[in-house]
Tab-separated table of C-alpha atoms in Angstrom:
chain	number	residue	atom	x	y	z
A	1	MET	CA	110.116	89.068	73.493
A	2	GLY	CA	110.794	85.957	75.553
A	3	ALA	CA	112.983	84.492	72.839
A	4	ASP	CA	115.257	87.516	72.989
A	5	LEU	CA	116.120	87.230	76.672
A	6	THR	CA	119.742	86.816	77.613
A	7	GLN	CA	120.725	83.929	79.844
A	8	GLU	CA	121.465	86.444	82.611
A	9	GLU	CA	117.914	87.817	82.335
A	10	ARG	CA	116.427	84.297	82.379
A	11	ASP	CA	118.483	83.481	85.483
A	12	TYR	CA	117.262	86.721	87.101
A	13	LEU	CA	113.612	85.816	86.516
A	14	LYS	CA	114.114	82.263	87.800
A	15	LYS	CA	115.668	83.628	90.980
A	16	MET	CA	112.876	86.137	91.453
A	17	LEU	CA	110.118	83.659	90.547
A	18	PRO	CA	111.244	80.162	91.527
A	19	GLY	CA	108.906	77.544	90.131
A	20	PHE	CA	106.844	80.079	88.188
A	21	PRO	CA	105.980	79.848	84.491
A	22	GLU	CA	108.861	80.900	82.283
A	23	PRO	CA	108.294	83.453	79.529
A	24	LYS	CA	107.010	82.105	76.238
A	25	ASP	CA	108.716	83.138	72.997
A	26	ASP	CA	105.736	85.245	71.938
A	27	GLU	CA	105.416	87.152	75.245
A	28	PHE	CA	106.863	90.622	75.849
A	29	VAL	CA	109.270	90.541	78.825
A	30	HIS	CA	110.493	93.660	80.571
A	31	ILE	CA	112.754	93.831	83.610
A	32	PRO	CA	112.148	97.292	85.102
A	33	PRO	CA	115.094	99.460	85.981
A	34	THR	CA	115.981	99.889	89.649
A	35	MET	CA	116.491	103.007	91.772
A	36	GLU	CA	120.210	102.309	91.505
A	37	ASP	CA	119.812	102.526	87.745
A	38	LEU	CA	118.074	105.862	88.254
A	39	GLU	CA	120.976	107.252	90.240
A	40	ALA	CA	123.409	106.120	87.582
A	41	SER	CA	121.311	107.554	84.735
A	42	ASP	CA	121.891	110.916	83.041
A	43	LEU	CA	118.366	112.143	83.740
A	44	ASN	CA	118.015	115.675	85.101
A	45	PRO	CA	118.514	115.716	88.857
A	46	LYS	CA	115.141	117.429	89.365
A	47	LEU	CA	113.417	114.671	87.435
A	48	LYS	CA	115.220	112.091	89.561
A	49	GLU	CA	113.770	113.821	92.654
A	50	VAL	CA	110.253	113.524	91.251
A	51	ILE	CA	110.686	109.849	90.384
A	52	LYS	CA	112.108	109.117	93.838
A	53	ARG	CA	109.121	110.962	95.382
A	54	GLY	CA	106.779	108.790	93.335
A	55	ARG	CA	108.517	105.641	94.511
A	56	ASP	CA	108.313	106.884	98.131
A	57	LEU	CA	104.544	107.431	97.737
A	58	PHE	CA	104.193	104.015	96.165
A	59	VAL	CA	105.884	102.009	98.942
A	60	ASN	CA	104.648	104.239	101.795
A	61	THR	CA	101.246	105.457	100.739
A	62	GLN	CA	100.341	105.587	104.414
A	63	GLN	CA	101.986	109.019	104.541
A	64	LEU	CA	98.788	110.170	102.850
A	65	ARG	CA	96.614	108.603	105.592
A	66	GLY	CA	93.604	110.789	106.419
A	67	LYS	CA	94.050	112.843	103.225
A	68	ASN	CA	93.966	110.310	100.370
A	69	VAL	CA	94.194	106.940	102.154
A	70	PHE	CA	91.685	105.783	104.744
A	71	ASN	CA	92.797	102.219	105.437
A	72	ASN	CA	95.991	100.301	106.130
A	73	MET	CA	97.040	99.712	102.570
A	74	ASN	CA	100.038	100.898	100.563
A	75	CYS	CA	100.252	100.648	96.779
A	76	SER	CA	102.954	98.035	97.336
A	77	SER	CA	100.576	95.898	99.435
A	78	CYS	CA	99.153	94.536	96.185
A	79	HIS	CA	101.775	95.607	93.625
A	80	MET	CA	104.728	93.913	95.262
A	81	ALA	CA	108.467	94.500	95.066
A	82	GLU	CA	107.962	98.241	94.469
A	83	GLY	CA	105.578	97.433	91.619
A	84	ARG	CA	108.255	95.534	89.682
A	85	ARG	CA	107.400	91.859	90.359
A	86	PRO	CA	105.741	89.811	87.571
A	87	PHE	CA	102.470	88.084	88.584
A	88	ALA	CA	102.095	90.567	91.469
A	89	GLY	CA	100.393	93.397	89.599
A	90	PRO	CA	103.526	94.996	88.065
A	91	VAL	CA	102.550	98.597	87.455
A	92	TRP	CA	104.677	99.560	84.455
A	93	PRO	CA	102.247	98.009	81.875
A	94	ALA	CA	99.622	100.609	82.791
A	95	ILE	CA	101.725	103.514	81.583
A	96	VAL	CA	102.228	101.943	78.126
A	97	THR	CA	98.709	100.507	77.593
A	98	LEU	CA	96.631	103.529	78.645
A	99	PRO	CA	94.533	105.325	77.524
A	100	ASP	CA	92.282	102.329	76.909
A	101	PHE	CA	88.712	101.213	77.423
A	102	ARG	CA	88.021	99.778	80.868
A	103	GLY	CA	85.028	97.559	81.411
A	104	LYS	CA	84.767	98.341	85.136
A	105	ASN	CA	83.635	101.893	84.477
A	106	GLY	CA	82.611	101.563	80.856
A	107	HIS	CA	84.713	104.260	79.229
A	108	VAL	CA	88.237	105.093	78.096
A	109	ASN	CA	90.591	105.727	81.016
A	110	ASN	CA	93.947	107.490	80.986
A	111	PHE	CA	96.704	106.684	83.447
A	112	GLU	CA	95.729	109.253	86.046
A	113	GLU	CA	92.167	107.968	86.083
A	114	ARG	CA	93.474	104.482	86.699
A	115	ILE	CA	95.225	105.841	89.778
A	116	VAL	CA	91.927	107.442	90.832
A	117	GLY	CA	90.413	103.985	90.828
A	118	CYS	CA	93.180	102.515	92.957
A	119	PHE	CA	92.807	105.169	95.628
A	120	SER	CA	88.998	105.037	95.507
A	121	PHE	CA	88.683	101.295	95.943
A	122	SER	CA	91.881	99.648	97.180
A	123	MET	CA	92.828	102.515	99.475
A	124	ASN	CA	89.186	103.235	100.361
A	125	GLY	CA	89.999	106.902	99.866
A	126	LYS	CA	90.389	109.565	97.203
A	127	SER	CA	93.309	110.100	94.853
A	128	PRO	CA	95.531	113.165	94.623
A	129	GLU	CA	94.053	115.719	92.227
A	130	TYR	CA	94.735	115.419	88.508
A	131	GLY	CA	97.991	117.199	87.704
A	132	SER	CA	98.947	117.666	91.386
A	133	ASP	CA	102.539	117.269	92.548
A	134	ASP	CA	101.799	113.845	94.067
A	135	MET	CA	99.992	112.605	90.930
A	136	VAL	CA	102.876	113.785	88.720
A	137	ALA	CA	105.353	111.984	90.989
A	138	ILE	CA	103.345	108.724	90.917
A	139	ALA	CA	103.130	108.893	87.129
A	140	ALA	CA	106.832	109.651	86.805
A	141	TYR	CA	107.727	106.584	88.887
A	142	HIS	CA	105.538	104.334	86.724
A	143	GLN	CA	107.097	105.794	83.593
A	144	TRP	CA	110.593	105.181	84.931
A	145	LEU	CA	109.735	101.507	85.512
A	146	ALA	CA	108.575	101.287	81.905
A	147	LYS	CA	111.785	102.770	80.502
A	148	GLY	CA	112.439	101.359	77.056
A	149	VAL	CA	109.022	99.751	76.608
A	150	PRO	CA	107.097	100.753	73.438
A	151	MET	CA	103.624	102.211	73.743
A	152	TYR	CA	100.865	99.655	73.129
A	153	PRO	CA	103.259	96.681	72.709
A	154	GLY	CA	100.519	94.729	70.905
A	155	VAL	CA	101.526	91.367	72.366
A	156	LYS	CA	100.882	89.529	75.621
A	157	ILE	CA	102.936	90.951	78.497
A	158	TYR	CA	104.631	88.364	80.636
A	159	GLY	CA	103.512	88.402	84.292
A	160	ARG	CA	101.034	91.267	83.800
A	161	GLY	CA	98.408	91.778	86.528
A	162	PHE	CA	97.206	88.812	88.484
A	163	PRO	CA	96.676	86.208	85.731
A	164	LYS	CA	93.415	84.310	86.129
A	165	MET	CA	93.911	80.672	87.109
A	166	GLN	CA	91.925	77.701	85.865
A	167	ASP	CA	88.598	77.159	87.587
A	168	PRO	CA	89.028	75.237	90.874
A	169	GLN	CA	88.631	71.472	90.791
A	170	GLU	CA	86.310	71.665	93.804
A	171	LYS	CA	83.858	74.455	94.543
A	172	PRO	CA	85.599	76.763	97.063
A	173	THR	CA	84.122	76.766	100.548
A	174	ILE	CA	84.377	79.283	103.357
A	175	ALA	CA	84.928	76.509	105.921
A	176	ARG	CA	87.914	75.061	104.082
A	177	GLY	CA	89.181	78.550	103.371
A	178	LYS	CA	89.089	79.526	107.034
A	179	ASP	CA	91.138	76.457	107.979
A	180	LYS	CA	93.699	77.177	105.209
A	181	TYR	CA	93.786	80.855	106.199
A	182	ILE	CA	94.610	80.028	109.818
A	183	LYS	CA	97.392	77.700	108.678
A	184	ASN	CA	98.940	79.855	105.978
A	185	CYS	CA	97.983	83.504	106.558
A	186	SER	CA	97.113	84.261	110.191
A	187	VAL	CA	100.749	84.428	111.364
A	188	CYS	CA	101.080	87.699	109.418
A	189	HIS	CA	97.501	88.991	109.001
A	190	GLY	CA	96.086	87.720	112.305
A	191	GLU	CA	93.178	85.407	112.958
A	192	ASP	CA	91.000	88.521	112.957
A	193	GLY	CA	92.372	89.598	109.583
A	194	GLN	CA	93.532	92.956	110.879
A	195	GLY	CA	97.197	92.623	110.027
A	196	VAL	CA	100.090	94.164	111.943
A	197	VAL	CA	100.752	97.895	112.456
A	198	GLN	CA	103.720	99.223	114.384
A	199	GLY	CA	103.311	102.909	115.095
A	200	ASP	CA	102.582	104.514	111.719
A	201	HIS	CA	104.133	101.635	109.812
A	202	VAL	CA	101.901	98.953	108.295
A	203	VAL	CA	103.869	95.714	108.465
A	204	PHE	CA	101.043	93.522	107.124
A	205	PRO	CA	97.782	95.053	105.840
A	206	ALA	CA	94.293	94.234	107.085
A	207	LEU	CA	92.357	91.832	104.854
A	208	TRP	CA	88.877	92.765	105.988
A	209	GLY	CA	87.119	95.297	108.222
A	210	ASP	CA	87.342	99.075	108.237
A	211	ASN	CA	91.092	99.135	107.580
A	212	SER	CA	91.008	97.008	104.452
A	213	TYR	CA	90.006	97.389	100.799
A	214	ASN	CA	86.336	98.145	100.132
A	215	TRP	CA	83.663	96.212	98.227
A	216	GLY	CA	84.589	97.889	94.951
A	217	SER	CA	88.300	96.940	94.988
A	218	GLY	CA	89.550	94.667	92.225
A	219	ILE	CA	90.964	92.161	94.703
A	220	VAL	CA	87.493	91.595	96.187
A	221	ARG	CA	86.888	89.478	93.101
A	222	ASN	CA	87.598	85.930	94.120
A	223	PHE	CA	89.661	85.032	91.017
A	224	THR	CA	91.934	88.058	91.525
A	225	LEU	CA	92.603	87.389	95.174
A	226	ALA	CA	93.069	83.651	94.542
A	227	THR	CA	95.680	84.319	91.890
A	228	PHE	CA	97.445	86.885	94.097
A	229	ILE	CA	97.614	84.316	96.897
A	230	ARG	CA	98.810	81.548	94.626
A	231	TYR	CA	101.682	83.511	93.171
A	232	ASN	CA	102.702	85.720	96.070
A	233	MET	CA	101.637	84.365	99.477
A	234	PRO	CA	102.737	83.592	102.116
A	235	PHE	CA	105.062	86.553	101.833
A	236	GLY	CA	108.422	85.407	100.458
A	237	HIS	CA	107.049	81.945	99.671
A	238	GLY	CA	104.880	82.542	96.637
A	239	GLY	CA	103.860	79.401	94.780
A	240	SER	CA	103.818	77.248	97.920
A	241	VAL	CA	100.008	77.336	98.279
A	242	SER	CA	98.079	75.076	95.922
A	243	GLU	CA	95.586	76.496	93.459
A	244	GLN	CA	92.689	74.865	95.280
A	245	ASP	CA	93.842	76.253	98.630
A	246	ALA	CA	94.227	79.681	97.107
A	247	TRP	CA	90.652	79.567	95.827
A	248	ASP	CA	89.373	78.469	99.236
A	249	ILE	CA	91.301	81.149	101.125
A	250	ALA	CA	90.007	83.801	98.738
A	251	GLN	CA	86.467	82.569	99.277
A	252	PHE	CA	86.900	82.962	103.033
A	253	VAL	CA	88.706	86.328	103.061
A	254	ASN	CA	86.285	87.922	100.581
A	255	SER	CA	83.277	86.701	102.559
A	256	GLN	CA	84.236	89.065	105.372
A	257	GLU	CA	82.677	92.511	105.737
A	258	ARG	CA	84.515	95.622	104.612
A	259	PRO	CA	83.713	99.273	103.746
A	260	GLN	CA	80.979	99.940	101.249
A	261	ASP	CA	81.505	100.058	97.456
A	262	PRO	CA	81.917	103.796	96.645
A	263	ARG	CA	79.431	103.282	93.756
A	264	TYR	CA	76.677	102.277	96.283
A	265	THR	CA	73.255	103.552	95.262
A	266	GLY	CA	71.745	103.173	98.696
A	267	ASP	CA	70.471	99.655	97.969
A	268	VAL	CA	72.904	96.726	97.998
A	269	LYS	CA	70.909	94.576	95.576
A	270	GLU	CA	70.451	97.486	93.189
A	271	THR	CA	74.193	98.207	93.313
A	272	GLN	CA	75.022	94.576	92.713
A	273	GLU	CA	72.724	94.410	89.692
A	274	LYS	CA	74.015	97.676	88.285
A	275	PHE	CA	77.616	96.520	88.295
A	276	PHE	CA	77.054	92.785	88.069
A	277	LYS	CA	78.218	92.115	84.505
A	278	THR	CA	81.247	94.334	84.750
A	279	PHE	CA	82.339	93.462	88.256
A	280	HIS	CA	80.188	91.957	90.980
A	281	LYS	CA	79.510	88.625	89.287
A	282	HIS	CA	82.982	87.696	90.543
A	283	THR	CA	82.446	88.930	94.142
A	284	GLN	CA	80.352	87.876	97.105
A	285	TYR	CA	78.809	91.323	97.432
A	286	ALA	CA	75.060	91.213	98.218
A	287	ASN	CA	75.211	87.442	98.759
A	288	GLU	CA	73.477	86.090	101.858
A	289	LEU	CA	75.731	84.506	104.482
A	290	ASP	CA	74.537	83.216	107.849
A	291	GLY	CA	71.296	85.142	107.521
A	292	LYS	CA	72.982	88.446	106.636
A	293	VAL	CA	73.490	90.113	103.279
A	294	LEU	CA	77.102	91.031	102.643
A	295	GLY	CA	77.559	94.733	101.973
A	296	ASN	CA	74.093	95.662	103.246
A	297	HIS	CA	75.281	98.706	105.178
A	298	SER	CA	76.322	102.305	104.751
A	299	ASN	CA	79.672	101.935	106.532
A	300	THR	CA	82.512	103.758	104.714
A	301	GLY	CA	85.230	102.829	107.206
A	302	SER	CA	87.208	105.777	108.526
A	303	LYS	CA	86.615	108.040	105.517
A	304	PRO	CA	83.938	110.750	105.928
A	305	PHE	CA	82.440	110.284	102.457
A	306	LEU	CA	81.179	107.547	100.143
A	307	LYS	CA	82.216	108.453	96.618
A	308	PRO	CA	85.152	110.737	95.803
A	309	GLU	CA	84.429	113.469	93.285
A	310	LEU	CA	87.052	112.293	90.797
A	311	LEU	CA	85.342	108.884	90.506
A	312	ARG	CA	82.902	109.878	87.784
A	313	PRO	CA	81.756	108.819	84.330
A	314	ARG	CA	82.957	110.450	81.147
A	315	THR	CA	82.156	110.192	77.462
A	316	PHE	CA	83.815	111.197	74.246
A	317	THR	CA	80.680	110.624	72.129
A	318	PRO	CA	79.735	113.873	70.340
A	319	SER	CA	76.510	115.440	71.536
A	320	LYS	CA	73.601	115.289	69.050
A	321	GLU	CA	72.551	118.803	70.022
């Protein structure tokens, strides 16, 4: 809990998160172990290899480009600092809070299914198969980061996810957002939003277009992207953009076209309505902009399919037959 932190741990968090909210006494705080800690541990050397493989896949997911990844994203593009940073989608909470019900797909998800969602939407691709070597490695890395954390902590986790900010004081506008984007974001992501790629290395990911996240990705929700921007952007200067500016930039970025939602039914309005309450009420999908309806296309980017097979419903309700 926050009250149990040592002064050294508090100083560490302040250094990592200057100007950010400090942990409250009733919040669970966890500082994930590092890869140096892994090397110094007494874990089996073979297990260390698997964990290191998982970390490698996490920070360089582009090595799966054309097989599982079909855009310019890495896991670490959204889950920053190797998935360890609070307020930047730290990944260790997933391993200790799943299985759990997830509103986005309306059923109980385990950890591997959560990874399926990340690859299907954020990576605009398809995940490694359940139980495959790569899936085991990814899970092992997450579990290493959660070392010492109890299952289902039962209290609020400090810095989990991308915490929702207060509603903006002014209604966000695309025009203001474009101006703020050019001033704060274009130096890394480009005025065209396509980021920077050097050879096979993605330096800064694309924020829209075929090489970015698709219309079903969590960050296409304006409140998620706004919070991510507020706490983490510009890179290395998180907290320097005001809340209002973050809302405006999110409004602009998420009004740009991108690959189709893998759950697309063939009709954009029907898809919006089907997933409105659980997801699209927070996105600009199917909204009209400059005479065009956002998402009204069948473009899947560079991937040769719409919906990966592993992205499917499930139920644990006993059959009445």
